[in-house]
XYZ file of C-alpha atoms in Angstrom:
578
model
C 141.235 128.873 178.015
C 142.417 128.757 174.550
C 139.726 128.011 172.163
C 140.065 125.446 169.186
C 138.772 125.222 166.285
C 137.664 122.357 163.841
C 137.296 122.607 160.500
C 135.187 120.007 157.718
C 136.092 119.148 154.338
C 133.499 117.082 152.042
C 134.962 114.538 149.747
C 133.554 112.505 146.958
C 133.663 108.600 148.115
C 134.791 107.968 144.259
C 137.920 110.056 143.675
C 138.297 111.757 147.003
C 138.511 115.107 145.656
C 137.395 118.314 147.968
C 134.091 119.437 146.822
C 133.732 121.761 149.709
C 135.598 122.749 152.737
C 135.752 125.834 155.566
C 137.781 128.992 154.279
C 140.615 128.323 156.419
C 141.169 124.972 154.461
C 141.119 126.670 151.455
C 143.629 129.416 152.417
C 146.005 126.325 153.785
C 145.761 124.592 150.712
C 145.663 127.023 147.855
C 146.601 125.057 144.604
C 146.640 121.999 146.719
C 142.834 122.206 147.356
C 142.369 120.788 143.617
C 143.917 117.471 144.026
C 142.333 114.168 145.582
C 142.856 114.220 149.740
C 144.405 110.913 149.758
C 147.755 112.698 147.688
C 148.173 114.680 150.780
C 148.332 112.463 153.206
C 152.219 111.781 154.643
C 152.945 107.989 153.292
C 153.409 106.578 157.004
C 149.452 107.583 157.602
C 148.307 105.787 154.791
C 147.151 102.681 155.528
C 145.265 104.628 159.072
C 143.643 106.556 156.686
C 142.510 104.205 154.051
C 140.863 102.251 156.740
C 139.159 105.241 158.377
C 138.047 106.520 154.868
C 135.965 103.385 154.719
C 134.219 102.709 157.919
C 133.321 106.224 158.317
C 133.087 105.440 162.290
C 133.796 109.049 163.201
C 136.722 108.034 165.610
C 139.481 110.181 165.597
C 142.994 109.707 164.326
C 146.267 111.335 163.978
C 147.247 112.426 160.199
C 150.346 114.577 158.614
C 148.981 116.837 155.424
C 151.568 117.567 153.518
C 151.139 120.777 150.797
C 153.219 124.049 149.779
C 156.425 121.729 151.374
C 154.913 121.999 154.412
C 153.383 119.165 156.824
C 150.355 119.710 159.045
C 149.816 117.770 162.410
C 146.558 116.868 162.986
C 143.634 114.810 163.919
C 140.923 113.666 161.875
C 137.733 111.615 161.777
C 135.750 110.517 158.622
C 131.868 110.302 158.886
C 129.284 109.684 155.917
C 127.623 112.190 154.891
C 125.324 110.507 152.089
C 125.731 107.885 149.648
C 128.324 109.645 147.572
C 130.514 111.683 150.069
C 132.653 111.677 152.846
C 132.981 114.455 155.407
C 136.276 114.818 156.831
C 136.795 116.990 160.285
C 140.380 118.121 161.253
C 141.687 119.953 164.453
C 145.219 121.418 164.178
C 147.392 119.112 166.687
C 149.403 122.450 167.839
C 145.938 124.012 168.872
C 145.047 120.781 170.677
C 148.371 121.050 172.744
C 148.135 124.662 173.530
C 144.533 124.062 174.470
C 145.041 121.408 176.885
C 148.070 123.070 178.511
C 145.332 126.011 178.964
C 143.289 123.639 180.304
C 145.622 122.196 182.778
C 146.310 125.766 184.040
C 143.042 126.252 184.964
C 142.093 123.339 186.232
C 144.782 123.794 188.450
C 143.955 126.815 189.419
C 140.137 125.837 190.598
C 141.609 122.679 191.955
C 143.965 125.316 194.741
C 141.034 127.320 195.265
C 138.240 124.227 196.290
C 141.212 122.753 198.145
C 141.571 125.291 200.308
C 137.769 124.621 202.044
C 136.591 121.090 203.210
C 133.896 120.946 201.168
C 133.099 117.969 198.833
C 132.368 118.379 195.740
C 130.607 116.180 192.843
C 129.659 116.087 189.716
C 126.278 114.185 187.999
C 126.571 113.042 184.523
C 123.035 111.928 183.213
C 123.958 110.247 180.327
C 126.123 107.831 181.899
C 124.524 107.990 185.207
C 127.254 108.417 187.728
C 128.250 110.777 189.898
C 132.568 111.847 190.070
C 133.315 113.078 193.895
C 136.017 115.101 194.891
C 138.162 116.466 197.532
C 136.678 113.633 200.894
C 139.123 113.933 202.854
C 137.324 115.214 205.072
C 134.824 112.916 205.009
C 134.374 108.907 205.465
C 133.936 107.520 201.823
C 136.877 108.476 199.273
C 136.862 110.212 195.830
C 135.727 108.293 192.824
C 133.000 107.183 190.676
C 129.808 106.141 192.261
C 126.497 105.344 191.137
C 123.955 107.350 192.459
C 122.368 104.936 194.725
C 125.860 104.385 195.794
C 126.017 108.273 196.400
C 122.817 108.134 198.589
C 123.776 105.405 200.698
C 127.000 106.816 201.692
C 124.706 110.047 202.711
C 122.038 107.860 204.381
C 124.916 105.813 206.129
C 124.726 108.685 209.283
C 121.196 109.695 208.731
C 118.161 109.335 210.485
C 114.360 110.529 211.056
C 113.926 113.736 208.999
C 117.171 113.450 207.350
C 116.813 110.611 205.492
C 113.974 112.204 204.014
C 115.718 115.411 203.247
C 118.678 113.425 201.752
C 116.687 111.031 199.529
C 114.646 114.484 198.283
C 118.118 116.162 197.127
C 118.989 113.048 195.833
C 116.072 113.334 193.652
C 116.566 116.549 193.018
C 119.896 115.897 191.445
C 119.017 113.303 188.892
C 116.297 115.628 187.838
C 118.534 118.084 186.615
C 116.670 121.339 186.783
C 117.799 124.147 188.103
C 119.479 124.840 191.465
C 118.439 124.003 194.730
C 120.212 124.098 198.978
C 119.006 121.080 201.385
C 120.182 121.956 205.228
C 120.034 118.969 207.203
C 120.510 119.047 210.955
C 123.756 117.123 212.037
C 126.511 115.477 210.300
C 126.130 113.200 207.445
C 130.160 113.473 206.385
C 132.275 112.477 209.818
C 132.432 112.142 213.595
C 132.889 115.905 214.012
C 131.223 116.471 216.599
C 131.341 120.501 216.447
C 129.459 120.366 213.248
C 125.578 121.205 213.717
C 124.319 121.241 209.333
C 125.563 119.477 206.542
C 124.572 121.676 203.558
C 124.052 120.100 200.247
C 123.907 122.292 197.143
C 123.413 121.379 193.544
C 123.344 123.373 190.276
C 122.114 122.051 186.936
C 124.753 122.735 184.443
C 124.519 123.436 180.043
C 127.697 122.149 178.530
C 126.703 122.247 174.934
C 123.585 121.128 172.635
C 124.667 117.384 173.865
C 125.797 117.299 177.327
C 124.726 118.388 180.244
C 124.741 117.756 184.226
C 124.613 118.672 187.517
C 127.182 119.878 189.682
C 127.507 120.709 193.557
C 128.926 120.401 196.714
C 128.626 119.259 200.610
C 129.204 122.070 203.469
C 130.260 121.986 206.573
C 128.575 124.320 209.512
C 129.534 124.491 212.633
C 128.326 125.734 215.983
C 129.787 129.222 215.413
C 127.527 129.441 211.369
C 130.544 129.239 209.874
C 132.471 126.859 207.542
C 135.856 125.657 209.262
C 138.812 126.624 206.810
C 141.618 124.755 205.890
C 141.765 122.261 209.000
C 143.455 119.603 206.705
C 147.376 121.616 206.536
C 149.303 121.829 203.295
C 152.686 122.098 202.436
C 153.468 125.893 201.859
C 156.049 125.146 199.242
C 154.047 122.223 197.495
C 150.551 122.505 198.365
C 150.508 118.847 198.876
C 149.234 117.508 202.556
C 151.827 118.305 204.719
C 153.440 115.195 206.797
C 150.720 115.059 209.567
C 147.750 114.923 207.604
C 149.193 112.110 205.146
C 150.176 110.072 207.971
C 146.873 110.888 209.662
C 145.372 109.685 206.049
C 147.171 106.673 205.954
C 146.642 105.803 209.161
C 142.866 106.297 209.053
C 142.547 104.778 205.617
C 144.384 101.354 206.990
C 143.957 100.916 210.439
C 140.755 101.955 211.210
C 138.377 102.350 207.978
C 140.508 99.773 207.059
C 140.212 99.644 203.211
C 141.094 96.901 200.859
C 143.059 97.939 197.913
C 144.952 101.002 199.648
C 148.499 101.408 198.737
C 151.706 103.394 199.959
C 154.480 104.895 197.687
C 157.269 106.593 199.097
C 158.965 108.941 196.132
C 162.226 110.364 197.277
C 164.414 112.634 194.317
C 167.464 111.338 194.018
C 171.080 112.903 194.357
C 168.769 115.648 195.391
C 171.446 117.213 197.793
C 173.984 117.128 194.193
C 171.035 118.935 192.588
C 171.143 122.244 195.042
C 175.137 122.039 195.432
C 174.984 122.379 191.223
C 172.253 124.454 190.240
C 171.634 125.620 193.465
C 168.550 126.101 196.362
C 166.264 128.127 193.994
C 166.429 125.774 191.505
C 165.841 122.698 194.178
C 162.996 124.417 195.531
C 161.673 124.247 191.863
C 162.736 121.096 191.603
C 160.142 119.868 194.497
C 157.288 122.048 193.461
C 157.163 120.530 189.691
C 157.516 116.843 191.395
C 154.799 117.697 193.231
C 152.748 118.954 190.837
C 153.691 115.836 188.369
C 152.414 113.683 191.293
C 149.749 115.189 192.069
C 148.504 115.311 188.490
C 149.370 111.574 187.586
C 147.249 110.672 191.102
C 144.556 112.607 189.923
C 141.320 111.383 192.196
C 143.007 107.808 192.144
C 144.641 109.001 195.704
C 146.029 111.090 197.887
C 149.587 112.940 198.002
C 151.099 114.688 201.047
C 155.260 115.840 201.433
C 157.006 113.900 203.639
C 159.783 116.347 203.793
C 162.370 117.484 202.223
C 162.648 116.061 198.907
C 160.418 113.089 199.614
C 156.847 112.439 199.233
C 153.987 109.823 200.756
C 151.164 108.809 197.997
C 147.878 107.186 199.222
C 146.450 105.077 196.634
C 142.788 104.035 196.789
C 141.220 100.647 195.571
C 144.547 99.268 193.562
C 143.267 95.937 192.451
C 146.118 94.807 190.700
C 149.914 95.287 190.529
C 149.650 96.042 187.102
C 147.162 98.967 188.273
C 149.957 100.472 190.524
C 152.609 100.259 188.101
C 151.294 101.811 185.687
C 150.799 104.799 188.402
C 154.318 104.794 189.566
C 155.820 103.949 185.862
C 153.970 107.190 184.591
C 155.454 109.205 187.397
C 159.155 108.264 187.302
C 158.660 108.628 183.607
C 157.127 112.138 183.624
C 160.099 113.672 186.600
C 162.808 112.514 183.760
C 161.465 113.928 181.016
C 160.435 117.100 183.087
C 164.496 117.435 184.011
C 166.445 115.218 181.067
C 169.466 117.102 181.947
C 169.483 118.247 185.525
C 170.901 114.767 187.285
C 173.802 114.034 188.907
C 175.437 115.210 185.537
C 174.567 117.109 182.928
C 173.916 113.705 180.607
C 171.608 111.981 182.876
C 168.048 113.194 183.699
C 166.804 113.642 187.265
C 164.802 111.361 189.039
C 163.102 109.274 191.549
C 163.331 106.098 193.047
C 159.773 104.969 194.536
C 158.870 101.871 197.334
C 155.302 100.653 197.113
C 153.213 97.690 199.379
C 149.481 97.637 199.221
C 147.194 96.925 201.549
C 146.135 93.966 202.936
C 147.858 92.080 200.712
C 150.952 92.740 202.061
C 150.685 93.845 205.448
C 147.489 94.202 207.483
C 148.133 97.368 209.758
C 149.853 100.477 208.658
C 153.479 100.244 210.577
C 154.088 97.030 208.737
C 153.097 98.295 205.440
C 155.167 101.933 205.427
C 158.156 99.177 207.113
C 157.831 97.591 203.688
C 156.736 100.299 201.764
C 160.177 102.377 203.108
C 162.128 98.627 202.292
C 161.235 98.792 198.542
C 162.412 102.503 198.473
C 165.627 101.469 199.984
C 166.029 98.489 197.714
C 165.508 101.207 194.929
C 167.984 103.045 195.453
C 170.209 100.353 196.056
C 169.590 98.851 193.039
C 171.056 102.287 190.974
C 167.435 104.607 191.651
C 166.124 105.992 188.955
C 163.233 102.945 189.136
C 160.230 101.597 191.161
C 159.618 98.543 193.370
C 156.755 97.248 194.380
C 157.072 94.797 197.592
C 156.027 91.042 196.501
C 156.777 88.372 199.170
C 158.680 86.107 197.014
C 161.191 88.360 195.965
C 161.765 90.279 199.080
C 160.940 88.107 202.076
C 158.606 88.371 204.527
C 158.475 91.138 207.043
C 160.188 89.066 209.678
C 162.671 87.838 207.492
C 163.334 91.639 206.699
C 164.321 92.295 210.253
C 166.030 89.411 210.834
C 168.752 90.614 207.874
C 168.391 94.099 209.790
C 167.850 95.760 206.879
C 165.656 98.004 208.559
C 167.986 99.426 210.232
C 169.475 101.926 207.267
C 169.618 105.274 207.805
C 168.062 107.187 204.863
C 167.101 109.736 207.168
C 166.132 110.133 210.639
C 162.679 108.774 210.326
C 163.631 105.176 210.038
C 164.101 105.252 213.715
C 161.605 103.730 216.046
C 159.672 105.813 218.691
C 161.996 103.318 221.093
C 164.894 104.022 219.154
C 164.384 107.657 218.949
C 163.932 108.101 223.269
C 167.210 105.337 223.859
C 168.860 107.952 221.586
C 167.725 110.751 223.624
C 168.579 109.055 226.914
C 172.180 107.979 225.670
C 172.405 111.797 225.463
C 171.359 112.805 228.379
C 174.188 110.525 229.777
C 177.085 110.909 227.793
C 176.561 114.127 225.553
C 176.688 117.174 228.495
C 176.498 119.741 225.539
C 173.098 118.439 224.773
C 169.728 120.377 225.673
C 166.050 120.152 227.151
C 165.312 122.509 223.644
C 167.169 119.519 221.477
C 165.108 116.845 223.396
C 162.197 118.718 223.054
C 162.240 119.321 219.097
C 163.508 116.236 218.495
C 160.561 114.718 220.377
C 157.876 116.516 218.729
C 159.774 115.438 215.057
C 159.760 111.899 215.940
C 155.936 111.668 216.899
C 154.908 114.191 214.631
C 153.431 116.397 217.305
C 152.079 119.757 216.591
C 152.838 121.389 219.956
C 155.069 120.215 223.139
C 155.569 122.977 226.369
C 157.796 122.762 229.317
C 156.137 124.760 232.181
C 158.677 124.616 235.689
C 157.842 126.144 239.062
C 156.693 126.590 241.387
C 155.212 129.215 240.604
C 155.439 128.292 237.140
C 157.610 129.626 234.616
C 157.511 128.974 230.896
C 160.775 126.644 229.406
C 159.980 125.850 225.637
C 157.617 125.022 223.156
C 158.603 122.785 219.997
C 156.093 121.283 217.203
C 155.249 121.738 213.663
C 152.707 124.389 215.279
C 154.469 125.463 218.279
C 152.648 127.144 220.489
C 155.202 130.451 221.733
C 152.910 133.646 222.206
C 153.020 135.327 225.480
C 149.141 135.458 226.175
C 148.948 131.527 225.608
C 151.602 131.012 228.178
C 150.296 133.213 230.649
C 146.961 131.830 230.386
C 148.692 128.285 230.751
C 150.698 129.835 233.881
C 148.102 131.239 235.731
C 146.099 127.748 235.320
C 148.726 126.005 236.548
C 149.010 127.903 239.641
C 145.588 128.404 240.429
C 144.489 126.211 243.335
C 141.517 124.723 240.749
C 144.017 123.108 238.683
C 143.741 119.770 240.667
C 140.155 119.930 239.716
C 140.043 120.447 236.328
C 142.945 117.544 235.530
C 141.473 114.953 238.670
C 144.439 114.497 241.117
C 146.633 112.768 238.086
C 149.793 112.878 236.773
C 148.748 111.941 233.501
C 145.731 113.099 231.747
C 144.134 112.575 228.289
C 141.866 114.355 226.843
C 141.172 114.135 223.565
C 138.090 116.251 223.380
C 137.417 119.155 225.863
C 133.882 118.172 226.356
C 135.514 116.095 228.573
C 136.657 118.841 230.613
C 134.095 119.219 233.882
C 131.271 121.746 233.526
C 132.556 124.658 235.583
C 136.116 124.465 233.170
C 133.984 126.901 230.838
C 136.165 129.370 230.960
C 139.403 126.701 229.647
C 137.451 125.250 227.154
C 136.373 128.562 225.872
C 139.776 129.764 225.758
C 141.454 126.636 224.207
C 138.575 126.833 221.559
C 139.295 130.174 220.564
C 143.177 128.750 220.154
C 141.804 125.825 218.032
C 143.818 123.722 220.999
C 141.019 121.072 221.046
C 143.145 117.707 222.278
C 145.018 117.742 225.177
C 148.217 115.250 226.987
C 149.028 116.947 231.104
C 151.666 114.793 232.354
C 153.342 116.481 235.610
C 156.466 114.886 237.631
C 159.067 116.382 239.079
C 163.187 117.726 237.894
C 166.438 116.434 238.946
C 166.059 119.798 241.753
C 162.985 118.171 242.605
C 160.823 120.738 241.380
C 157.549 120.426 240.129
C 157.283 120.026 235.961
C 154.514 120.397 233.791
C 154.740 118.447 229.893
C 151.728 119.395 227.842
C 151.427 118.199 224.204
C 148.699 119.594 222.175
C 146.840 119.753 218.718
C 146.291 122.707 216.879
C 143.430 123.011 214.569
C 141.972 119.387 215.005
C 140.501 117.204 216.674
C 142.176 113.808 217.422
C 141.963 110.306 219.084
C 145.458 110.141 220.980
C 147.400 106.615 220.422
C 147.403 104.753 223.674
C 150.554 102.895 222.438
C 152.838 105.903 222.413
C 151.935 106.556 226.214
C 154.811 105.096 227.676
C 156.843 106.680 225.167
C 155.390 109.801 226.339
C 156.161 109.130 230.445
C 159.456 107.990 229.271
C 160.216 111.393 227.590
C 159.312 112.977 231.205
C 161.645 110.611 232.581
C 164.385 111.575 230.749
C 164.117 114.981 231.379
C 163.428 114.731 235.405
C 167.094 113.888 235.109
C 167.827 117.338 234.275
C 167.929 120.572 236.718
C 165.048 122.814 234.487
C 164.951 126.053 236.207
């Protein structure tokens, strides 16, 4: 990082003359360094320095120094330094920029590396005594500013017998801050994870300067295998932002089930973004996307949580908005920054680029998470239809009620293919099926897996059983997975392991019977740790195997997308699929 440097100059209090200042003043001012301060000072500071000048309060200020025909940027604070003189500290404003777009890179930089492992990390500031968290979301409490009693609650929320005792000793530990010190506690004081066997909690005191110091550390993860489970929460490759299935997940979690006041969606879509790539071409939109990303990410800060929808469109999780004044000024300082980031790379070359953003808060205006992204999605459309380039945030009076919405079938746009419902998206599939013979089971299929944002969907046929397809975000195509699934399928155990049903959920495998050790060994191994077996039969009558799958997590399958599911099978027993 780029250092910067501050330099004093003493005054007298009578005439405001220099009676001593750093070298580098001196070199600056040459001649100059003779006359009173105040005659340097550009006219429109004046009356900001005057008043500074007298109450001495050591707050800082900006100030233009004008000598040798040329004008200095700076900042400045005045502080007493006895009865008869003034001391004056200055910081170039140039090395102040440069240092904090240092700064920003590295910050950056340490930010891409923590993300990249679920740990959570926090930092203890004595002096104010409160404790900044960072990086939960793998955990059941959010980032922000806590107190540290608040802290140890949250710990002591899933603790019992001995570790309540180890977690109230760390505690102490930290507001001691001395030294460093680990505290392994048996089990899992951070989620429902189930696989994890120790929660490690590490702290490290921390010098800043003569002034300041703290304490920093971070919670760990183990698991049954000793080690720490990497990058289980997905990002975007381009952005580094969630990608779409852990946002929604967020959301979803965040509003329906922890079910947190003061939660807000934003949808942020560029617009014109196709004009954008057709003028300056793909490269350029791929930049395009990565610096939005990065502006949103950096105006969020540890206020939220950012994911990419796709495309050229974005999902923002905002936590504990308390006022709409609160989220505008979020949204406001976004738009603002993507224009001035691009002023010239818009539909023309004499209008910026920008965004158009939709925003509806929790539980004000909607009290599940469907209803809000329905209204959330509304306020983008409204945006754009309004000329983009602008935010809306979804108040009642002006827009109408949800129902009301509907009823005008607004909803019904088609900014993209997302708007559809799940029951819109298989009545599409079906009218296919019927009327569109150049359609396939591989269209069906991918279009399936889009639509419920499944990471893996196979088609197995037999019998014996031969492999179809696979579609999902993390399709599942390798040869030694579908064997292993193939040979299961025709092994005369298979009634066993799935109970004499056509449709099974399981969305853990330790609900898998005990002599399945060799499946749930395997499907560990493949990180394949939820599991949907439906099995019916093709238009030939032959028998069919559906499986949809997770990869890398853990999950609690929605029971209201079943019959979506079965219907899906339907549609494709009318098809011959050997």
């Amino acid at each position: 990082m780029k250092d910067v440097s501050f330099y004093d100059i003493v005054i007298s209090k009578k005439d405001q003359r220099i009676v001593s200042a750093d070298a580098w003043i001196y070199d600056q001012l040459g001649n100059y360094a003779v006359k009173p301060m105040n005659e340097m000072i550009a006219a429109e500071d004046m009356e900001i320095y005057q008043n500074n000048i007298k109450n001495c309060d050591g707050n800082w200020y900006p100030s233009k120094i004008i000598c040798h025909h040329t004008m200095y940027y700076t900042y400045m604070k005045a502080a007493k330094e006895n009865e008869n003189f003034i001391r004056l500290t200055i910081v170039n404003a140039a090395d102040l920029l440069n240092a904090h777009s240092s700064l920003m890179r590295v910050i950056n930089i340490f930010q891409a590396q923590l993300d990249m492992y679920e740990d959570v990390y926090f930092v203890y500031t004595p002096g104010e005594d409160n404790i900044s968290v960072f990086n939960t979301e793998v955990s059941d409490f959010q980032s922000r500013l806590y107190s540290p009693e608040e802290f140890e609650k949250i710990l002591l929320s899933r603790a019992e017998g001995e570790q309540i005792d180890s977690v109230k000793g760390f505690i102490t530990q930290v507001k001691s801050g001395v030294g460093r010190s680990t505290t392994t506690v048996k089990g899992n004081l951070l989620n429902d994870d189930p696989d994890v066997t120790h929660t490690v909690l590490d702290e490290s005191f921390v010098f800043y300067d003569k002034d300041t110091n703290g304490v920093v550390g971070h919670i760990q993860l183990l698991r049954s295998s000793g080690a720490v489970k990497i990058n289980s929460i997905k990002h975007d490759s381009m952005t580094g932002l969630l990608d779409k299935s852990d946002i929604l997940r967020i959301a979803k979690e965040r509003i329906d089930d922890r079910r947190l006041e003061g939660t807000a969606l934003a949808i942020i879509d560029i617009d014109f973004f196709k004009s954008v790539n057709d003028t300056f071409g793909h490269q350029f939109g791929d930049e395009v996307i990565k610096r939005t990303a990065s502006i949103i990410s950096n105006e969020i800060d540890t206020d939220g949580i950012s994911g990419r929808f796709g495309g050229d469109e974005f999902l923002v999780v905002l936590y504990d908005i308390s006022s709409e004044k609160e989220l505008r000024a979020k949204l406001r300082a976004i738009k603002n920054k993507v224009t001035s980031t691009f002023p010239d790379k818009g539909i023309d070359k004499d209008n910026p680029l920008s965004v158009s953003i939709g925003a509806a808060v929790f539980p004000n205006d909607a009290d599940n998470y469907d209803d809000l992204f329905e209204l959330t999605d509304h306020c983008l459309y409204l945006a754009k239809e309004k000329g983009r380039n602008r935010y809306i945030i979804y108040t009642p009076e002006k827009h109408g009620t949800l129902e009301e919405i509907r009823q005008k079938q607004q909803n019904t746009r088609k900014i993209n293919e997302r708007d559809n419902s799940y029951g819109d998206v298989i009545v599409k599939m079906f009218n296919m099926a019927l009327h569109d013979k150049d359609s396939t089971v591989e269209q069906y299929m991918s279009e399936f897996a889009e639509a419920f944002d499944l990471q893996n969907v196979m088609l197995f046929v037999g019998e014996p059983f031969k492999y179809r397809c696979s579609a999902g975000s993390n399709a599942i195509t390798d040869k030694v997975a579908t064997d292993f699934v193939i040979n299961l399928l025709d092994s005369p155990e298979l009634e066993q392991y799935f109970a004499l049903d056509d449709f099974v959920v399981i969305n853990r495998l330790e609900m898998l019977p005990p002599f399945a050790h060799n499946i749930k060994e395997f499907l560990t191994k493949r990180e394949t740790y939820s599991i949907i077996y439906t099995r019916f039969f093709d238009k030939d009558n032959r028998k069919c195997i559906f499986i949809i799958s997770t990869v890398g997590k853990t999950i609690l399958w929605n029971q209201t997308h079943f019959r979506y599911y079965r219907a899906f099978t339907d549609l494709l027993s009318l098809h011959s699929l050997g």
